[in-house]
Coordinates of C-alpha atoms in Angstrom, one line a residue:
M1 CA -46.0 38.9 -53.4
Q2 CA -48.1 41.8 -51.2
I3 CA -47.9 44.8 -51.7
E4 CA -50.0 47.5 -49.3
L5 CA -50.4 50.9 -49.9
F6 CA -50.5 53.3 -46.4
P7 CA -50.2 57.2 -47.0
S8 CA -48.0 59.8 -45.6
N9 CA -49.9 61.7 -43.1
R10 CA -48.7 65.5 -43.2
K11 CA -49.9 68.1 -44.9
D12 CA -46.6 69.6 -45.7
L13 CA -45.6 66.6 -47.5
S14 CA -48.4 66.4 -49.7
Q15 CA -47.2 67.8 -53.1
L16 CA -43.5 65.8 -51.9
I17 CA -44.8 62.3 -51.4
E18 CA -47.3 60.6 -52.9
T19 CA -47.8 57.2 -51.2
Y20 CA -45.5 55.2 -49.6
Y21 CA -46.0 50.8 -50.1
C22 CA -44.6 47.0 -48.7
V23 CA -43.9 44.9 -50.8
R24 CA -43.7 41.4 -48.7
S25 CA -42.4 38.3 -51.1
P26 CA -41.5 35.4 -49.2
E27 CA -40.3 33.8 -52.8
P28 CA -36.5 36.0 -54.6
I29 CA -38.1 38.7 -57.0
D30 CA -36.9 39.9 -60.7
A31 CA -39.0 42.9 -61.4
S32 CA -38.0 45.6 -63.7
T33 CA -39.4 49.9 -62.9
V34 CA -41.5 51.6 -66.1
P35 CA -40.1 54.5 -66.4
N36 CA -42.5 57.2 -64.9
G37 CA -40.5 60.7 -64.9
R38 CA -40.0 60.5 -61.5
P39 CA -38.0 59.6 -58.7
D40 CA -38.0 56.1 -55.9
G41 CA -37.1 55.1 -52.8
S42 CA -36.5 52.1 -51.4
I43 CA -36.3 51.1 -47.8
L44 CA -35.9 47.4 -46.6
L45 CA -36.6 46.1 -43.8
E46 CA -35.8 42.3 -44.3
G47 CA -33.8 40.7 -47.6
Q48 CA -30.8 42.5 -49.9
L49 CA -31.9 44.1 -53.3
E50 CA -29.2 43.9 -56.6
W51 CA -29.7 46.5 -59.5
Y52 CA -28.8 45.7 -62.8
F53 CA -25.9 48.5 -64.1
P54 CA -25.9 47.9 -68.0
D55 CA -23.1 49.6 -68.5
K56 CA -21.1 46.8 -66.6
G57 CA -23.7 44.1 -67.5
T58 CA -23.8 43.0 -63.4
F59 CA -25.9 43.0 -61.0
E60 CA -24.9 44.8 -58.0
L61 CA -26.2 45.2 -53.7
L62 CA -27.7 48.5 -53.4
P63 CA -28.1 50.1 -50.0
P64 CA -31.0 49.1 -47.4
C65 CA -32.1 52.8 -48.2
T66 CA -31.9 53.9 -51.8
L67 CA -33.3 56.2 -54.1
Y68 CA -33.7 56.2 -57.4
P69 CA -33.3 59.0 -60.0
A70 CA -35.7 59.4 -63.3
T71 CA -34.4 57.4 -65.8
T72 CA -35.1 57.3 -69.3
N73 CA -34.7 53.2 -69.3
G74 CA -37.1 50.6 -67.0
G75 CA -34.4 49.6 -64.3
R76 CA -33.9 45.6 -63.1
A77 CA -33.9 44.8 -59.6
R78 CA -33.7 41.4 -57.9
T79 CA -34.1 39.6 -54.4
D80 CA -32.3 36.2 -53.2
G81 CA -34.9 34.9 -50.9
P82 CA -38.0 36.8 -48.2
T83 CA -38.3 40.7 -48.4
V84 CA -39.7 43.5 -46.8
C85 CA -39.1 46.0 -49.0
L86 CA -41.3 49.7 -47.9
A87 CA -41.2 52.2 -51.2
I88 CA -41.7 55.6 -50.9
K89 CA -43.4 57.0 -54.7
F90 CA -42.1 60.8 -55.1
F91 CA -43.8 63.7 -56.9
P92 CA -41.7 65.2 -59.3
K93 CA -41.4 68.3 -57.2
L94 CA -38.8 66.5 -55.4
F95 CA -37.1 67.8 -58.7
T96 CA -37.3 71.3 -57.8
L97 CA -35.6 71.3 -54.2
N98 CA -32.3 73.6 -54.2
G99 CA -29.5 71.8 -52.9
L100 CA -30.3 68.6 -54.2
N101 CA -28.9 67.9 -57.1
T102 CA -30.7 65.5 -58.8
A103 CA -29.7 65.9 -62.1
M104 CA -26.0 64.8 -60.9
I105 CA -27.1 61.1 -59.8
K106 CA -27.4 59.1 -62.9
G107 CA -28.0 55.0 -61.1
P108 CA -29.7 54.4 -57.2
I109 CA -27.7 56.2 -54.9
G110 CA -27.9 55.8 -51.1
F111 CA -30.0 58.1 -48.5
Q112 CA -27.2 59.1 -46.7
D113 CA -25.3 60.4 -49.8
I114 CA -28.8 62.8 -50.9
F115 CA -31.1 63.4 -47.7
S116 CA -29.1 62.8 -44.9
S117 CA -26.0 61.6 -42.9
Q118 CA -25.2 58.1 -42.3
E119 CA -26.0 57.9 -38.6
R120 CA -29.4 59.6 -39.4
V121 CA -30.1 56.6 -42.2
D122 CA -29.0 54.3 -39.6
K123 CA -31.6 55.7 -37.2
L124 CA -34.0 55.3 -39.8
L125 CA -33.7 52.1 -40.5
R126 CA -33.8 50.4 -36.7
D127 CA -36.9 52.7 -36.3
L128 CA -38.7 51.3 -39.1
K129 CA -37.7 48.2 -38.4
A130 CA -38.8 47.9 -34.7
Q131 CA -42.4 48.8 -35.4
T132 CA -44.4 46.5 -37.8
S133 CA -47.6 48.7 -38.0
H134 CA -47.6 50.9 -41.4
D135 CA -49.7 53.7 -39.4
A136 CA -46.1 53.4 -37.3
H137 CA -43.7 53.7 -40.4
A138 CA -45.8 56.7 -42.0
V139 CA -45.0 58.5 -38.7
I140 CA -41.5 57.4 -38.6
L141 CA -40.9 58.6 -42.3
D142 CA -43.2 61.5 -42.3
D143 CA -40.0 62.6 -39.5
Y144 CA -37.8 62.1 -41.8
F145 CA -38.8 63.3 -44.7
I146 CA -39.9 66.4 -43.0
E147 CA -37.0 67.0 -41.4
C148 CA -34.4 66.3 -45.1
L149 CA -36.7 68.0 -47.4
L150 CA -38.6 71.0 -45.8
T151 CA -35.8 72.7 -45.4
A152 CA -34.9 73.1 -48.7
D153 CA -36.1 76.0 -51.1
T154 CA -38.1 75.0 -54.0
D155 CA -37.5 76.6 -57.4
A156 CA -40.1 78.4 -58.4
W157 CA -39.4 78.5 -61.8
L158 CA -39.3 74.1 -62.3
T159 CA -42.1 73.8 -60.0
E160 CA -44.8 75.6 -62.6
V161 CA -43.1 73.7 -65.3
F162 CA -44.6 70.3 -63.6
R163 CA -47.4 71.9 -62.8
L164 CA -48.9 72.4 -66.4
V165 CA -47.5 69.1 -67.4
E166 CA -49.0 67.2 -64.4
K167 CA -52.4 68.7 -65.1
D168 CA -55.7 66.9 -65.8
D169 CA -55.5 68.6 -69.3
T170 CA -56.6 65.6 -71.7
A171 CA -55.5 67.7 -74.8
P172 CA -51.5 67.0 -75.5
L173 CA -49.5 69.4 -74.5
K174 CA -47.0 70.5 -76.4
I175 CA -43.3 71.7 -75.4
E176 CA -43.9 75.6 -77.3
S177 CA -46.7 76.1 -75.1
I178 CA -44.2 75.7 -71.9
A179 CA -41.7 77.6 -73.1
D180 CA -44.6 80.1 -74.0
H181 CA -46.6 80.4 -70.6
L182 CA -42.7 80.8 -69.0
G183 CA -41.6 83.3 -71.6
I184 CA -38.4 81.9 -72.8
N185 CA -37.0 79.9 -75.6
I186 CA -37.8 76.4 -76.7
K187 CA -34.0 75.6 -75.8
T188 CA -33.4 77.7 -72.7
L189 CA -36.3 75.2 -72.1
E190 CA -35.1 71.9 -72.9
R191 CA -31.2 73.1 -71.3
K192 CA -32.8 74.6 -67.3
F193 CA -35.2 71.6 -67.4
K194 CA -32.3 68.5 -68.2
K195 CA -30.0 70.1 -66.0
A196 CA -32.5 70.1 -63.1
T197 CA -34.0 66.8 -63.4
G198 CA -31.8 64.7 -66.0
L199 CA -34.7 64.3 -68.6
S200 CA -35.6 65.9 -71.6
P201 CA -38.9 68.2 -71.2
K202 CA -40.5 65.5 -74.2
E203 CA -39.0 62.4 -72.4
F204 CA -40.8 63.7 -69.2
I205 CA -44.1 64.6 -70.8
S206 CA -43.7 61.3 -72.2
F207 CA -43.9 58.9 -69.6
T208 CA -45.9 60.9 -67.8
Q209 CA -48.5 60.6 -70.7
L210 CA -48.1 57.0 -70.3
Q211 CA -48.6 57.1 -66.6
K212 CA -52.0 58.6 -66.9
T213 CA -52.8 55.9 -69.4
L214 CA -51.7 52.6 -67.3
H215 CA -53.1 54.4 -64.0
E216 CA -56.5 54.9 -66.6
I217 CA -56.5 51.4 -67.4
I218 CA -55.7 49.3 -63.7
K219 CA -58.1 52.0 -61.9
E220 CA -61.3 50.9 -64.7
P221 CA -60.1 47.8 -66.9
A222 CA -63.3 46.8 -68.3
V223 CA -64.2 50.0 -69.7
H224 CA -60.6 50.5 -70.8
G225 CA -60.0 46.8 -71.8
K226 CA -59.2 47.9 -75.0
F227 CA -57.0 51.0 -73.5
T228 CA -58.9 53.6 -74.8
A229 CA -58.2 55.6 -72.4
S230 CA -55.2 56.2 -74.9
L231 CA -57.3 58.5 -76.6
G232 CA -58.3 60.6 -73.8
A233 CA -54.3 61.2 -72.9
G234 CA -52.7 63.4 -75.1
Y235 CA -52.4 60.0 -78.2
H236 CA -53.4 60.5 -81.5
D237 CA -55.2 57.2 -81.9
Q238 CA -54.5 53.8 -80.2
S239 CA -51.7 52.9 -83.2
H240 CA -50.3 55.8 -81.4
F241 CA -50.5 55.0 -78.0
I242 CA -49.3 51.4 -78.6
K243 CA -46.4 52.3 -80.4
T244 CA -45.5 54.9 -77.8
C245 CA -45.7 52.1 -75.1
Q246 CA -43.2 50.4 -76.7
R247 CA -40.5 52.5 -77.5
I248 CA -40.3 53.4 -73.8
T249 CA -41.0 49.8 -72.1
G250 CA -40.1 48.0 -74.5
H251 CA -43.6 46.0 -74.7
T252 CA -47.0 46.3 -76.4
P253 CA -49.8 47.4 -73.8
K254 CA -50.9 43.7 -73.1
K255 CA -48.2 42.7 -72.5
L256 CA -47.6 45.7 -70.1
M257 CA -50.1 45.0 -68.5
S258 CA -49.8 41.4 -68.0
Q259 CA -47.0 41.8 -66.3
L260 CA -47.6 44.7 -63.8
V261 CA -47.9 44.3 -60.4
S262 CA -51.5 44.8 -59.2
K263 CA -52.6 48.1 -58.7
K264 CA -49.2 49.6 -60.4
S265 CA -48.4 51.3 -63.1
D266 CA -44.7 51.3 -63.0
L267 CA -43.4 47.8 -61.6
L268 CA -43.1 44.5 -63.5
I269 CA -42.4 41.5 -62.5
H270 CA -40.9 38.8 -64.6
P271 CA -41.6 35.1 -64.9
K272 CA -38.6 33.1 -62.5
T273 CA -35.3 31.9 -64.4
K274 CA -31.9 30.8 -63.2
S275 CA -28.8 32.8 -61.7

């Protein structure tokens, strides 16, 4: 499997889209996501993608263009053959756009049900399939998301919450300090945040801390080989980090790192199993 990252070229999308990337695999994929507290998107240029719905106990086919909401558990997906998929890594600011109603989304949803009409999504897919270079793909994706996202107003209150959570301070962030900064009580903060995102502030902070740590370990594996990065990401000690990692992902850090896709902190590849 090959993963190729390519950036958005529009500054006006810089706070909404972290990066685009392409996943190519000549063989079937069995993968799951590590909770990251943010929405993600996928656009299939070749192949089909099935998603596991635990409440039904079955895998079901997803639309070619799909948005995945932030969830408390990693989702599992699989393909049945060669795959070419463009993925979108959104920043949490997507939650702040009025009118998207992202908190009401409980599972993967087609772009046509959240961003634009079916006709516009069909055009997006045709345009992307007609190009082979990622530079061209970036232009097409940028134009689409500018059209769909930049016309929406943002929620200033929620934007400030995300700014506080995602700033680079190494000290652990407490819900109480966010509430004090905003001049509201903790219950009001929790209610408004969950209504907007589908997550509690505590869950979101936990996911963000874990992702920051995994990014640091991936970036400098020789330095952080024993997970020393956890000591600078809001954890009391390595034991605290290990327990938190197991609670969120179901894996120890060592096992998690062995299954993560190269340079990706939120995508696990599972050993091949018989269907």
